XYZ file of C-alpha atoms in Angstrom:
399
model
C 0.048 0.010 -0.019
C 1.118 3.448 -0.719
C 2.280 4.860 2.585
C 2.195 8.398 1.200
C -1.603 8.399 0.880
C -3.096 11.430 2.621
C -5.552 10.705 5.444
C -9.079 11.507 4.709
C -10.479 14.679 6.355
C -13.627 14.522 8.434
C -15.691 17.645 9.181
C -19.044 18.124 10.902
C -21.082 20.283 13.132
C -23.203 18.858 15.955
C -27.019 19.340 15.824
C -28.642 21.027 18.791
C -30.623 17.859 19.350
C -30.898 14.409 18.027
C -33.369 13.839 15.149
C -36.579 12.083 15.767
C -35.444 9.010 13.871
C -32.005 9.004 15.786
C -33.883 9.367 19.031
C -36.022 6.216 18.254
C -32.756 4.355 17.382
C -31.312 5.292 20.788
C -34.344 4.177 22.506
C -34.232 0.932 20.654
C -30.703 0.139 21.646
C -30.879 1.238 25.258
C -32.866 -1.712 26.815
C -30.620 -4.340 25.238
C -27.290 -2.866 26.011
C -27.310 -0.461 29.010
C -25.442 -1.795 32.042
C -23.339 -0.574 34.858
C -19.525 -0.365 34.580
C -19.310 -2.796 37.568
C -20.592 -5.734 35.329
C -17.178 -5.659 33.581
C -15.343 -6.843 36.700
C -15.183 -10.511 35.606
C -12.307 -12.237 33.925
C -12.977 -13.695 30.485
C -10.923 -15.424 27.916
C -11.292 -16.746 24.355
C -9.290 -19.598 22.974
C -9.313 -19.930 19.233
C -8.587 -23.443 18.064
C -6.109 -24.065 15.130
C -8.835 -25.610 12.978
C -12.563 -25.662 13.058
C -14.120 -28.131 15.502
C -17.458 -28.624 17.232
C -17.575 -28.593 21.104
C -17.729 -31.965 22.720
C -18.320 -30.666 26.213
C -21.543 -31.079 28.027
C -22.481 -27.874 29.859
C -25.266 -26.660 32.079
C -27.700 -24.374 30.456
C -29.532 -21.106 31.436
C -27.497 -19.811 34.289
C -26.052 -16.273 34.031
C -22.336 -16.310 33.424
C -20.291 -15.641 36.518
C -16.730 -15.131 37.691
C -13.871 -16.573 35.829
C -15.775 -17.687 32.804
C -13.863 -19.515 29.998
C -14.995 -19.925 26.483
C -14.054 -21.490 23.142
C -14.737 -20.065 19.731
C -15.248 -22.785 17.130
C -15.447 -22.079 13.416
C -16.593 -23.952 10.324
C -13.742 -23.309 7.880
C -14.363 -22.840 4.148
C -12.096 -25.210 2.125
C -12.270 -24.266 -1.583
C -12.019 -27.191 -3.891
C -9.487 -25.736 -6.307
C -6.475 -27.518 -8.017
C -3.912 -25.155 -6.666
C -4.824 -25.695 -3.091
C -4.854 -29.384 -3.389
C -1.205 -29.042 -4.509
C -0.128 -26.569 -1.742
C -1.804 -28.632 1.040
C 0.550 -31.350 0.258
C 3.557 -29.013 0.484
C 5.774 -28.941 3.667
C 6.089 -25.619 5.456
C 9.767 -25.292 4.175
C 8.555 -25.810 0.500
C 5.129 -24.014 0.660
C 6.345 -20.592 -0.552
C 8.510 -22.149 -3.417
C 5.515 -24.168 -4.468
C 3.269 -21.074 -4.509
C 5.709 -19.217 -6.778
C 5.648 -22.088 -9.270
C 1.835 -22.246 -9.304
C 1.364 -18.417 -9.398
C 2.242 -18.039 -13.048
C -0.983 -19.416 -14.111
C -3.102 -17.347 -11.780
C -1.476 -14.029 -11.619
C -4.471 -12.076 -12.728
C -6.937 -13.728 -10.312
C -7.383 -11.963 -6.875
C -9.303 -14.932 -5.448
C -6.101 -17.071 -5.986
C -4.169 -14.813 -3.624
C -6.855 -14.825 -1.019
C -7.006 -18.613 -1.096
C -3.358 -19.021 -0.936
C -2.962 -16.400 1.890
C -5.502 -18.485 3.902
C -3.198 -21.564 3.699
C -0.159 -19.537 4.941
C -2.427 -18.337 7.809
C -3.497 -21.814 8.833
C 0.189 -22.596 9.157
C 0.950 -19.420 11.240
C 3.055 -17.984 8.426
C 1.544 -14.547 8.455
C 4.572 -12.795 7.023
C 4.288 -14.966 3.949
C 0.441 -14.306 3.818
C 1.320 -10.540 3.741
C 3.550 -10.947 0.792
C 0.961 -13.050 -1.098
C -1.789 -10.365 -0.354
C 0.506 -7.600 -1.573
C 0.079 -8.916 -5.171
C -3.644 -7.729 -4.967
C -2.608 -4.241 -3.867
C -0.032 -4.047 -6.847
C -2.912 -4.824 -9.310
C -3.990 -1.217 -8.718
C -7.684 -2.284 -9.261
C -10.195 0.359 -8.553
C -12.605 -2.299 -7.165
C -14.299 -1.322 -3.907
C -15.458 -4.820 -3.130
C -11.874 -6.289 -3.690
C -10.284 -3.688 -1.622
C -12.555 -3.963 1.207
C -11.800 -7.700 1.404
C -8.177 -6.940 1.271
C -8.478 -4.343 3.943
C -10.411 -6.736 6.243
C -7.906 -9.468 5.695
C -5.062 -7.081 6.678
C -6.997 -6.232 9.841
C -7.467 -10.014 10.591
C -3.729 -10.573 10.261
C -2.965 -7.578 12.518
C -1.446 -5.349 9.776
C -3.521 -2.417 10.863
C -1.623 0.496 9.400
C -1.627 -1.190 5.913
C -5.438 -1.670 6.361
C -5.826 2.020 7.081
C -4.064 2.875 3.872
C -6.415 0.508 1.913
C -9.584 1.885 3.567
C -8.606 5.344 2.878
C -8.395 4.453 -0.801
C -11.817 2.764 -0.582
C -13.280 6.069 0.931
C -12.032 7.880 -2.047
C -13.535 5.434 -4.433
C -16.790 4.804 -2.679
C -17.494 7.675 -0.314
C -21.053 8.043 -1.411
C -22.260 5.501 0.953
C -21.411 5.134 4.742
C -19.822 1.605 4.742
C -16.248 2.759 3.678
C -16.277 5.327 6.544
C -17.167 2.555 9.069
C -14.457 0.246 7.633
C -11.898 3.169 7.832
C -13.069 3.946 11.455
C -12.600 0.327 12.617
C -9.110 0.335 10.866
C -8.233 3.553 12.759
C -9.383 1.979 16.047
C -7.243 -1.101 15.443
C -4.184 1.091 14.582
C -4.677 3.045 17.763
C -5.950 6.334 16.088
C -9.049 6.423 18.215
C -9.997 10.092 17.657
C -10.010 9.551 13.899
C -12.038 6.422 14.453
C -14.625 8.297 16.522
C -14.774 11.264 13.984
C -15.536 8.889 11.158
C -18.221 7.064 13.041
C -19.821 10.327 14.009
C -19.813 11.488 10.378
C -22.075 8.552 9.691
C -24.389 9.473 12.504
C -24.744 12.977 11.220
C -24.911 12.044 7.502
C -27.881 11.816 5.204
C -27.586 8.533 3.399
C -29.567 6.543 0.940
C -32.470 4.810 2.707
C -30.923 1.427 2.215
C -28.145 2.402 4.671
C -30.376 4.109 7.366
C -30.373 1.156 9.793
C -26.530 1.184 9.901
C -26.742 4.106 12.438
C -27.839 1.642 15.155
C -24.552 -0.193 14.629
C -22.494 2.963 14.576
C -24.089 4.227 17.784
C -22.872 1.102 19.691
C -19.353 1.391 18.150
C -19.083 5.072 18.971
C -19.846 4.406 22.652
C -17.343 1.688 22.786
C -14.556 4.015 21.756
C -15.853 6.759 24.180
C -15.964 4.406 26.989
C -12.496 2.868 26.581
C -10.185 5.607 25.237
C -9.353 9.323 25.944
C -11.062 10.943 22.995
C -12.538 14.452 22.630
C -16.306 14.373 22.634
C -16.925 18.011 22.732
C -18.594 18.119 19.224
C -20.747 14.999 19.888
C -24.373 15.372 20.874
C -24.524 14.418 24.526
C -27.720 12.427 23.811
C -25.674 9.932 21.883
C -23.441 9.218 24.680
C -23.803 6.548 27.516
C -22.015 3.459 28.823
C -23.557 0.229 27.349
C -21.189 -2.758 28.137
C -22.465 -6.220 26.976
C -21.081 -9.714 27.627
C -21.253 -10.816 23.978
C -21.452 -8.707 20.849
C -21.403 -10.415 17.442
C -21.524 -8.486 14.057
C -21.794 -10.071 10.528
C -21.045 -8.140 7.545
C -20.396 -9.295 3.926
C -18.521 -8.233 0.895
C -21.143 -8.193 -1.938
C -23.692 -5.367 -2.272
C -26.226 -7.668 -3.904
C -26.319 -10.361 -1.144
C -28.745 -10.231 1.687
C -27.299 -12.457 4.482
C -29.056 -12.682 7.949
C -27.353 -13.261 11.272
C -28.911 -16.014 13.517
C -27.728 -16.631 17.000
C -29.048 -19.654 19.006
C -28.588 -19.469 22.753
C -28.200 -22.446 25.280
C -32.053 -22.675 25.627
C -32.221 -23.234 21.949
C -33.989 -19.914 21.278
C -32.795 -18.192 18.124
C -32.492 -14.458 17.801
C -32.793 -13.197 14.261
C -34.590 -10.295 12.366
C -38.041 -11.902 12.861
C -37.465 -12.523 16.626
C -35.186 -9.890 17.859
C -35.605 -10.204 21.562
C -35.099 -13.484 23.402
C -36.238 -14.655 26.856
C -32.513 -15.051 27.770
C -31.796 -11.290 27.066
C -30.404 -11.506 23.560
C -30.977 -8.749 21.137
C -30.789 -8.698 17.349
C -30.444 -5.601 15.301
C -32.872 -4.600 12.520
C -32.679 -6.511 9.264
C -30.455 -5.113 6.688
C -31.593 -6.228 3.343
C -29.416 -4.123 1.108
C -25.808 -3.008 1.242
C -22.946 -4.783 3.167
C -24.446 -5.197 6.635
C -23.572 -5.566 9.336
C -26.202 -7.283 11.435
C -25.599 -7.336 15.184
C -26.373 -9.651 18.148
C -25.727 -8.472 21.825
C -26.585 -9.792 25.222
C -25.852 -8.036 28.463
C -25.572 -11.162 30.683
C -24.552 -14.276 28.816
C -25.918 -17.701 29.762
C -23.741 -20.709 30.400
C -23.682 -23.029 27.347
C -23.173 -22.717 23.640
C -24.199 -19.759 21.459
C -24.286 -20.934 17.939
C -23.594 -18.361 15.115
C -25.535 -19.205 11.889
C -26.243 -17.446 8.717
C -29.270 -17.448 6.438
C -29.250 -16.323 2.829
C -32.216 -14.387 1.364
C -30.681 -13.809 -2.089
C -28.259 -15.533 -4.425
C -24.636 -15.225 -3.588
C -22.904 -13.426 -6.342
C -19.508 -14.474 -7.780
C -17.112 -11.547 -8.694
C -13.505 -10.779 -9.470
C -12.717 -11.356 -5.756
C -14.278 -14.792 -5.874
C -16.977 -16.098 -3.560
C -18.881 -13.988 -1.007
C -16.718 -13.111 2.025
C -18.397 -12.859 5.466
C -16.778 -10.653 8.125
C -17.529 -11.939 11.584
C -16.438 -9.966 14.663
C -16.930 -11.665 18.139
C -16.500 -9.434 21.292
C -16.769 -10.175 24.954
C -17.091 -7.594 27.638
C -17.731 -5.128 24.812
C -17.435 -1.402 25.929
C -15.226 -2.100 28.898
C -11.537 -2.236 29.706
C -11.636 -6.140 29.661
C -13.017 -6.203 26.094
C -11.648 -9.027 23.867
C -12.080 -9.203 20.127
C -11.660 -11.860 17.546
C -12.039 -11.024 13.803
C -12.730 -13.932 11.328
C -13.135 -13.953 7.548
C -15.099 -16.762 6.110
C -15.428 -17.226 2.309
C -18.165 -19.284 1.204
C -19.435 -20.362 -2.204
C -23.131 -20.638 -1.159
C -24.492 -19.267 2.119
C -27.286 -21.717 2.957
C -30.092 -21.580 5.324
C -29.071 -22.485 8.946
C -25.327 -22.608 7.864
C -23.403 -22.808 11.111
C -20.227 -20.825 10.836
C -19.235 -20.783 14.524
C -20.070 -20.940 18.210
C -19.083 -19.484 21.463
C -19.013 -22.076 24.322
C -19.315 -20.690 27.822
C -17.864 -23.206 30.354
C -18.703 -23.256 34.042
C -15.739 -25.481 35.162
C -13.943 -22.600 36.698
C -16.953 -21.650 38.612
C -17.364 -25.273 40.035
C -13.731 -25.125 41.205
C -14.210 -21.748 42.793
C -17.444 -22.907 44.461
C -15.680 -26.139 45.749
C -12.846 -24.168 47.230
C -15.250 -21.684 48.831
C -17.328 -24.572 50.294
C -14.228 -26.215 51.768
C -13.210 -22.927 53.368
C -16.732 -22.460 54.687
C -16.790 -25.965 56.165
C -13.439 -25.512 57.758
C -14.619 -22.343 59.443
C -17.813 -23.784 60.652
C -15.912 -26.724 62.328
C -13.353 -24.266 64.077
C -16.363 -22.072 65.274
C -18.283 -25.199 66.652
C -15.085 -26.434 68.411
C -14.349 -23.099 70.050
C -18.029 -22.736 71.138
C -18.954 -26.283 72.306
C -15.626 -28.148 72.420
C -16.790 -30.598 69.700
C -14.976 -31.736 66.641
């Protein structure tokens, strides 16, 4: 990416009051996400497996998650049936890059080839080589917004945040007539530690007048703005105070996609087997699904303030045909957060490429375990029993 690229400028003026539609949006989000800062005082960890797998553990269901929760994120990986990957999968780590260079000659003008091959390097924890492979796409100088968005999100997934900023700044110049490029750039700024620029770009979307098909995106932006405000030192003097309040949640999942002509819905099934989706947005367990986005690039969003013990299955449902393009199959952008909006926030970004997004296609899960709780309760019980015995002995002289 061209490191000399100028950073995009963002200018705005804050309205005296929130608009009526924005006020409705805030009211819609508040019940699902508003929580005290003390809710974030619990430890949490995500362990990502090397390959996709289903959880084999049996867990209790329906109890609110307590202290020292552990969780495992499992993914259903997409394995494209392509001749070149069949060859590369048989290569040893030491020979993989050499074999890639040999095969490359027949696919030099196909961006999907570089995405597929980079995934193989990532699976083998060879991210530096994956970056070299992806750089071929940047060198193509293609003014294709969809392709560049996939590249930018791939760079974010690999942790090359500054390169991703360069790519998304280019996307803003090419496709700044809709709000999605500004959100992409804001998330890249945030990942790169440029929090004020991230907030400015998100607020630009909040104040903008966009095509009706992008109107529901402001609900997502509202949440992401408050995450930055809650966690980092940023200047909020220009932001309407009606848009600011803390809203930490135990789980936040967003699902976006690469193709403008694809309508993909996010479904999340909780440990009680109740599914949140656009037609059933509020669950008995406290889950909340965002409004349905039928045009554009998403994202759709699931949040829950207090997670239940057990498995949250992440599914997709396709309401329109997936479109093949120069970048290959549709790419899904999945972001999984825990303790969102707090200092203990964790984040995992996953890109899933799929030829056909089918109904009830499981692409991942979050499994909450109570093993740590049981151990803690056992230790607490032992301490309590010991104290009771000592007290009885001192009072009554009995064992």
